mmCIF file of C-alpha atoms in Angstrom:
data_model
loop_
_atom_site.group_PDB
_atom_site.id
_atom_site.type_symbol
_atom_site.label_atom_id
_atom_site.label_comp_id
_atom_site.label_asym_id
_atom_site.label_seq_id
_atom_site.Cartn_x
_atom_site.Cartn_y
_atom_site.Cartn_z
ATOM 1 C CA MET D 1372 -40.394 25.152 32.033
ATOM 2 C CA GLY D 1373 -38.983 22.879 29.953
ATOM 3 C CA LYS D 1374 -40.779 19.903 28.102
ATOM 4 C CA PRO D 1375 -41.318 16.777 30.151
ATOM 5 C CA ALA D 1376 -38.815 14.334 29.512
ATOM 6 C CA ALA D 1377 -41.154 12.033 27.633
ATOM 7 C CA SER D 1378 -41.483 14.814 24.798
ATOM 8 C CA ARG D 1379 -37.949 15.165 24.907
ATOM 9 C CA ARG D 1380 -36.936 11.914 23.933
ATOM 10 C CA GLN D 1381 -35.836 11.379 20.420
ATOM 11 C CA THR D 1382 -37.240 8.768 17.817
ATOM 12 C CA GLY D 1383 -35.946 5.545 17.694
ATOM 13 C CA ARG D 1384 -35.669 5.814 13.464
ATOM 14 C CA VAL D 1385 -32.455 5.724 12.490
ATOM 15 C CA GLY D 1386 -32.920 7.867 9.388
ATOM 16 C CA GLN D 1387 -34.505 10.665 11.104
ATOM 17 C CA LEU D 1388 -31.929 10.395 13.528
ATOM 18 C CA LEU D 1389 -28.890 10.478 10.597
ATOM 19 C CA PHE D 1390 -31.334 12.964 8.495
ATOM 20 C CA VAL D 1391 -30.999 15.724 12.355
ATOM 21 C CA ALA D 1392 -27.245 14.714 12.868
ATOM 22 C CA GLN D 1393 -26.835 15.893 8.588
ATOM 23 C CA GLN D 1394 -28.467 19.110 8.805
ATOM 24 C CA ALA D 1395 -26.432 19.780 12.272
ATOM 25 C CA ALA D 1396 -23.337 19.186 10.129
ATOM 26 C CA GLN D 1397 -24.716 20.759 6.798
ATOM 27 C CA ALA D 1398 -25.226 23.985 9.005
ATOM 28 C CA LEU D 1399 -21.676 24.000 10.598
ATOM 29 C CA ALA D 1400 -20.664 23.227 7.438
ATOM 30 C CA VAL D 1401 -22.372 26.396 5.233
ATOM 31 C CA GLU D 1402 -21.512 28.357 8.221
ATOM 32 C CA ARG D 1403 -17.789 27.756 7.910
ATOM 33 C CA LEU D 1404 -17.951 27.534 4.114
ATOM 34 C CA GLU D 1405 -19.870 30.239 3.064
ATOM 35 C CA PRO D 1406 -16.854 32.949 3.811
ATOM 36 C CA LEU D 1407 -14.902 31.602 1.301
ATOM 37 C CA GLY D 1408 -17.458 31.512 -1.614
ATOM 38 C CA LEU D 1409 -18.175 26.946 -1.081
ATOM 39 C CA SER D 1410 -21.023 25.187 -0.693
ATOM 40 C CA PRO D 1411 -20.903 21.702 1.435
ATOM 41 C CA ARG D 1412 -21.080 20.039 -2.460
ATOM 42 C CA ALA D 1413 -18.551 22.044 -3.590
ATOM 43 C CA TRP D 1414 -16.124 21.192 -0.513
ATOM 44 C CA GLY D 1415 -17.079 17.940 -1.393
ATOM 45 C CA VAL D 1416 -15.573 17.431 -5.122
ATOM 46 C CA LEU D 1417 -12.648 19.614 -3.036
ATOM 47 C CA SER D 1418 -11.763 16.925 -0.429
ATOM 48 C CA THR D 1419 -12.372 14.121 -2.600
ATOM 49 C CA LEU D 1420 -10.280 14.827 -5.566
ATOM 50 C CA ALA D 1421 -7.905 16.034 -2.834
ATOM 51 C CA GLU D 1422 -7.849 12.062 -0.905
ATOM 52 C CA SER D 1423 -8.160 10.105 -4.292
ATOM 53 C CA GLY D 1424 -7.050 12.016 -7.227
ATOM 54 C CA PRO D 1425 -8.415 12.357 -10.521
ATOM 55 C CA LEU D 1426 -11.646 10.589 -10.849
ATOM 56 C CA THR D 1427 -13.862 10.861 -13.875
ATOM 57 C CA GLN D 1428 -17.339 12.679 -13.483
ATOM 58 C CA ILE D 1429 -19.483 9.515 -13.076
ATOM 59 C CA GLU D 1430 -16.821 8.051 -10.408
ATOM 60 C CA LEU D 1431 -16.909 11.481 -8.573
ATOM 61 C CA ALA D 1432 -20.715 11.590 -9.110
ATOM 62 C CA THR D 1433 -21.018 7.927 -7.515
ATOM 63 C CA ARG D 1434 -18.821 8.092 -4.572
ATOM 64 C CA MET D 1435 -20.821 11.391 -3.808
ATOM 65 C CA ALA D 1436 -23.844 9.927 -4.221
ATOM 66 C CA ILE D 1437 -24.914 13.379 -6.326
ATOM 67 C CA ASP D 1438 -27.074 12.748 -9.349
ATOM 68 C CA ARG D 1439 -25.177 13.207 -12.002
ATOM 69 C CA THR D 1440 -26.633 16.216 -13.927
ATOM 70 C CA ALA D 1441 -26.262 18.038 -10.474
ATOM 71 C CA MET D 1442 -22.500 16.919 -11.004
ATOM 72 C CA VAL D 1443 -22.198 18.271 -14.606
ATOM 73 C CA TYR D 1444 -23.532 21.637 -12.943
ATOM 74 C CA LEU D 1445 -21.280 21.793 -10.342
ATOM 75 C CA LEU D 1446 -18.215 20.986 -12.149
ATOM 76 C CA ASP D 1447 -18.873 23.338 -15.036
ATOM 77 C CA ASP D 1448 -19.181 25.709 -11.738
ATOM 78 C CA LEU D 1449 -16.040 25.005 -10.453
ATOM 79 C CA GLU D 1450 -14.439 24.738 -14.053
ATOM 80 C CA GLN D 1451 -15.144 28.362 -14.106
ATOM 81 C CA ARG D 1452 -13.227 29.439 -11.191
ATOM 82 C CA ALA D 1453 -10.351 27.109 -12.153
ATOM 83 C CA LEU D 1454 -10.572 25.093 -9.175
ATOM 84 C CA VAL D 1455 -11.427 22.006 -11.328
ATOM 85 C CA GLU D 1456 -10.254 21.159 -14.767
ATOM 86 C CA ARG D 1457 -11.394 18.192 -17.355
ATOM 87 C CA VAL D 1458 -9.152 16.475 -18.718
ATOM 88 C CA ARG D 1459 -9.632 13.929 -21.739
ATOM 89 C CA SER D 1460 -8.675 10.054 -19.969
ATOM 90 C CA LEU D 1461 -6.185 8.468 -22.289
ATOM 91 C CA GLN D 1462 -7.777 5.175 -21.166
ATOM 92 C CA ASP D 1463 -11.412 5.967 -22.814
ATOM 93 C CA ARG D 1464 -11.252 9.208 -24.907
ATOM 94 C CA ARG D 1465 -14.980 9.650 -24.299
ATOM 95 C CA ALA D 1466 -14.354 10.036 -20.334
ATOM 96 C CA PHE D 1467 -13.006 13.307 -18.782
ATOM 97 C CA LEU D 1468 -10.720 12.765 -15.423
ATOM 98 C CA ILE D 1469 -11.500 15.817 -12.953
ATOM 99 C CA HIS D 1470 -8.347 17.320 -11.620
ATOM 100 C CA LEU D 1471 -8.055 19.932 -9.116
ATOM 101 C CA THR D 1472 -5.977 22.934 -10.137
ATOM 102 C CA GLN D 1473 -3.738 24.416 -7.688
ATOM 103 C CA ALA D 1474 -6.014 27.343 -6.886
ATOM 104 C CA GLY D 1475 -8.119 24.318 -6.130
ATOM 105 C CA ARG D 1476 -5.785 22.411 -3.547
ATOM 106 C CA ASP D 1477 -5.460 25.821 -2.165
ATOM 107 C CA ALA D 1478 -8.578 25.979 -1.583
ATOM 108 C CA GLN D 1479 -9.599 22.267 -0.723
ATOM 109 C CA ARG D 1480 -6.667 23.484 2.325
ATOM 110 C CA ARG D 1481 -8.564 26.873 3.353
ATOM 111 C CA ALA D 1482 -12.087 25.089 3.735
ATOM 112 C CA ALA D 1483 -10.263 22.869 5.384
ATOM 113 C CA ALA D 1484 -8.697 24.254 8.169
ATOM 114 C CA ALA D 1485 -12.025 26.444 8.521
ATOM 115 C CA LEU D 1486 -13.982 22.938 9.014
ATOM 116 C CA ASP D 1487 -11.379 21.913 11.529
ATOM 117 C CA GLY D 1488 -13.687 21.731 14.478
ATOM 118 C CA ALA D 1489 -16.676 21.582 12.969
ATOM 119 C CA ALA D 1490 -16.405 18.004 13.741
ATOM 120 C CA ASP D 1491 -15.624 18.510 17.742
ATOM 121 C CA THR D 1492 -18.921 21.111 17.386
ATOM 122 C CA LEU D 1493 -21.144 18.866 16.212
ATOM 123 C CA LEU D 1494 -20.128 15.510 18.186
ATOM 124 C CA THR D 1495 -19.069 17.357 21.073
ATOM 125 C CA PRO D 1496 -22.327 15.124 23.653
ATOM 126 C CA LEU D 1497 -19.281 12.215 22.514
ATOM 127 C CA ASN D 1498 -16.228 10.835 24.227
ATOM 128 C CA GLN D 1499 -13.621 10.070 22.028
ATOM 129 C CA ALA D 1500 -14.303 6.679 22.525
ATOM 130 C CA GLU D 1501 -18.292 6.978 21.512
ATOM 131 C CA ARG D 1502 -16.277 9.327 18.695
ATOM 132 C CA ARG D 1503 -14.603 6.777 16.900
ATOM 133 C CA GLN D 1504 -17.128 4.306 17.283
ATOM 134 C CA LEU D 1505 -19.998 6.313 15.603
ATOM 135 C CA ILE D 1506 -16.726 6.993 12.705
ATOM 136 C CA ASP D 1507 -16.283 3.484 12.440
ATOM 137 C CA LEU D 1508 -19.793 2.638 12.340
ATOM 138 C CA LEU D 1509 -20.979 5.060 9.582
ATOM 139 C CA ALA D 1510 -17.568 4.037 7.552
ATOM 140 C CA ARG D 1511 -19.170 0.626 7.852
ATOM 141 C CA ILE D 1512 -22.320 1.895 6.650
ATOM 142 C CA ALA D 1513 -20.610 3.858 3.760
ATOM 143 C CA ASP D 1514 -18.658 0.884 2.539
ATOM 144 C CA HIS D 1515 -21.551 -1.307 2.743
ATOM 145 C CA TRP D 1516 -23.605 1.233 0.656
ATOM 146 C CA GLU D 1517 -20.621 1.518 -1.833
ATOM 147 C CA GLN D 1518 -20.680 -1.995 -2.342
ATOM 148 C CA LEU D 1519 -24.539 -2.691 -3.298
ATOM 149 C CA SER D 1520 -23.662 0.457 -5.257
ATOM 150 C CA ASP D 1521 -20.914 -1.506 -7.332
ATOM 151 C CA THR D 1522 -18.617 1.366 -6.630
ATOM 152 C CA PRO D 1523 -15.029 1.068 -5.972
ATOM 153 C CA PRO D 1524 -14.240 1.062 -2.426
ATOM 154 C CA ARG D 1525 -12.354 5.022 -1.086
ATOM 155 C CA PRO D 1526 -8.676 4.340 -0.921
ATOM 156 C CA GLY D 1527 -7.319 3.886 1.900
ATOM 157 C CA ARG D 1528 -10.835 1.749 3.494
ATOM 158 C CA GLN D 1529 -11.480 -2.059 3.548
ATOM 159 C CA PRO D 1530 -14.413 -2.824 2.060
ATOM 160 C CA THR D 1531 -17.345 -4.134 4.200
ATOM 161 C CA ARG D 1532 -17.841 -8.244 3.567
ATOM 162 C CA ALA D 1533 -21.018 -8.585 2.288
ATOM 163 C CA THR D 1534 -23.883 -9.969 4.300
ATOM 164 C CA GLY D 1535 -25.829 -12.350 1.344
ATOM 165 C CA ASN D 1536 -28.488 -10.428 1.775
ATOM 166 C CA GLU D 1537 -28.217 -8.172 -1.509
ATOM 167 C CA ALA D 1538 -29.958 -10.496 -3.493
ATOM 168 C CA ALA D 1539 -33.031 -10.341 -1.440
ATOM 169 C CA ALA D 1540 -32.912 -6.694 -1.758
ATOM 170 C CA GLY D 1541 -33.339 -6.130 -5.497
ATOM 171 C CA PRO D 1542 -31.812 -4.100 -7.768
ATOM 172 C CA ARG D 1543 -33.484 -0.902 -6.688
ATOM 173 C CA ALA D 1544 -32.136 -1.062 -3.436
ATOM 174 C CA ARG D 1545 -28.048 -1.054 -4.783
ATOM 175 C CA ARG D 1546 -29.070 2.499 -6.837
ATOM 176 C CA ARG D 1547 -27.950 5.520 -4.835
ATOM 177 C CA PRO D 1548 -30.893 8.052 -4.502
ATOM 178 C CA PRO D 1549 -29.686 11.435 -5.712
ATOM 179 C CA THR D 1550 -29.018 13.821 -2.369
ATOM 180 C CA PRO D 1551 -31.657 16.601 -2.758
ATOM 181 C CA GLY D 1552 -29.845 19.812 -2.602
#
């Protein structure tokens, strides 16, 4: 016999619900990317570079909310596999721009095809209008977080207007915590 309805009820805690949804999305991504030799983070680097073009290591780490040191190790691995290359920036000779190689573009396309349908699997309980609304709401949260983190908005995205409460949050709230795993 199943659990009573009261014990099956989901929490109203936003953070916990987002975490559970993220874990489900992560499991689907791992299942589809592992046969290609990619992790979700590696896929994130490849897809971010495919969408935005070359970025510095710091810009890439900030955009993906990954600790800078972890990003270095991730890029070392991707560079060793000839999926990305570091090219010294012409504007700032101390910085390197991360470029996708042809092999990186090919891997990104294969991974995108492998992930095709993962969103449908994850979002099965939602109709099309609810899916669009969820994506729009999550994009607004991501844009707002980027604004608080002093990062440029993602290409093709309109930045969300500030609410005026940012100063009250203090400087610690503006920094992205490192992403675990």
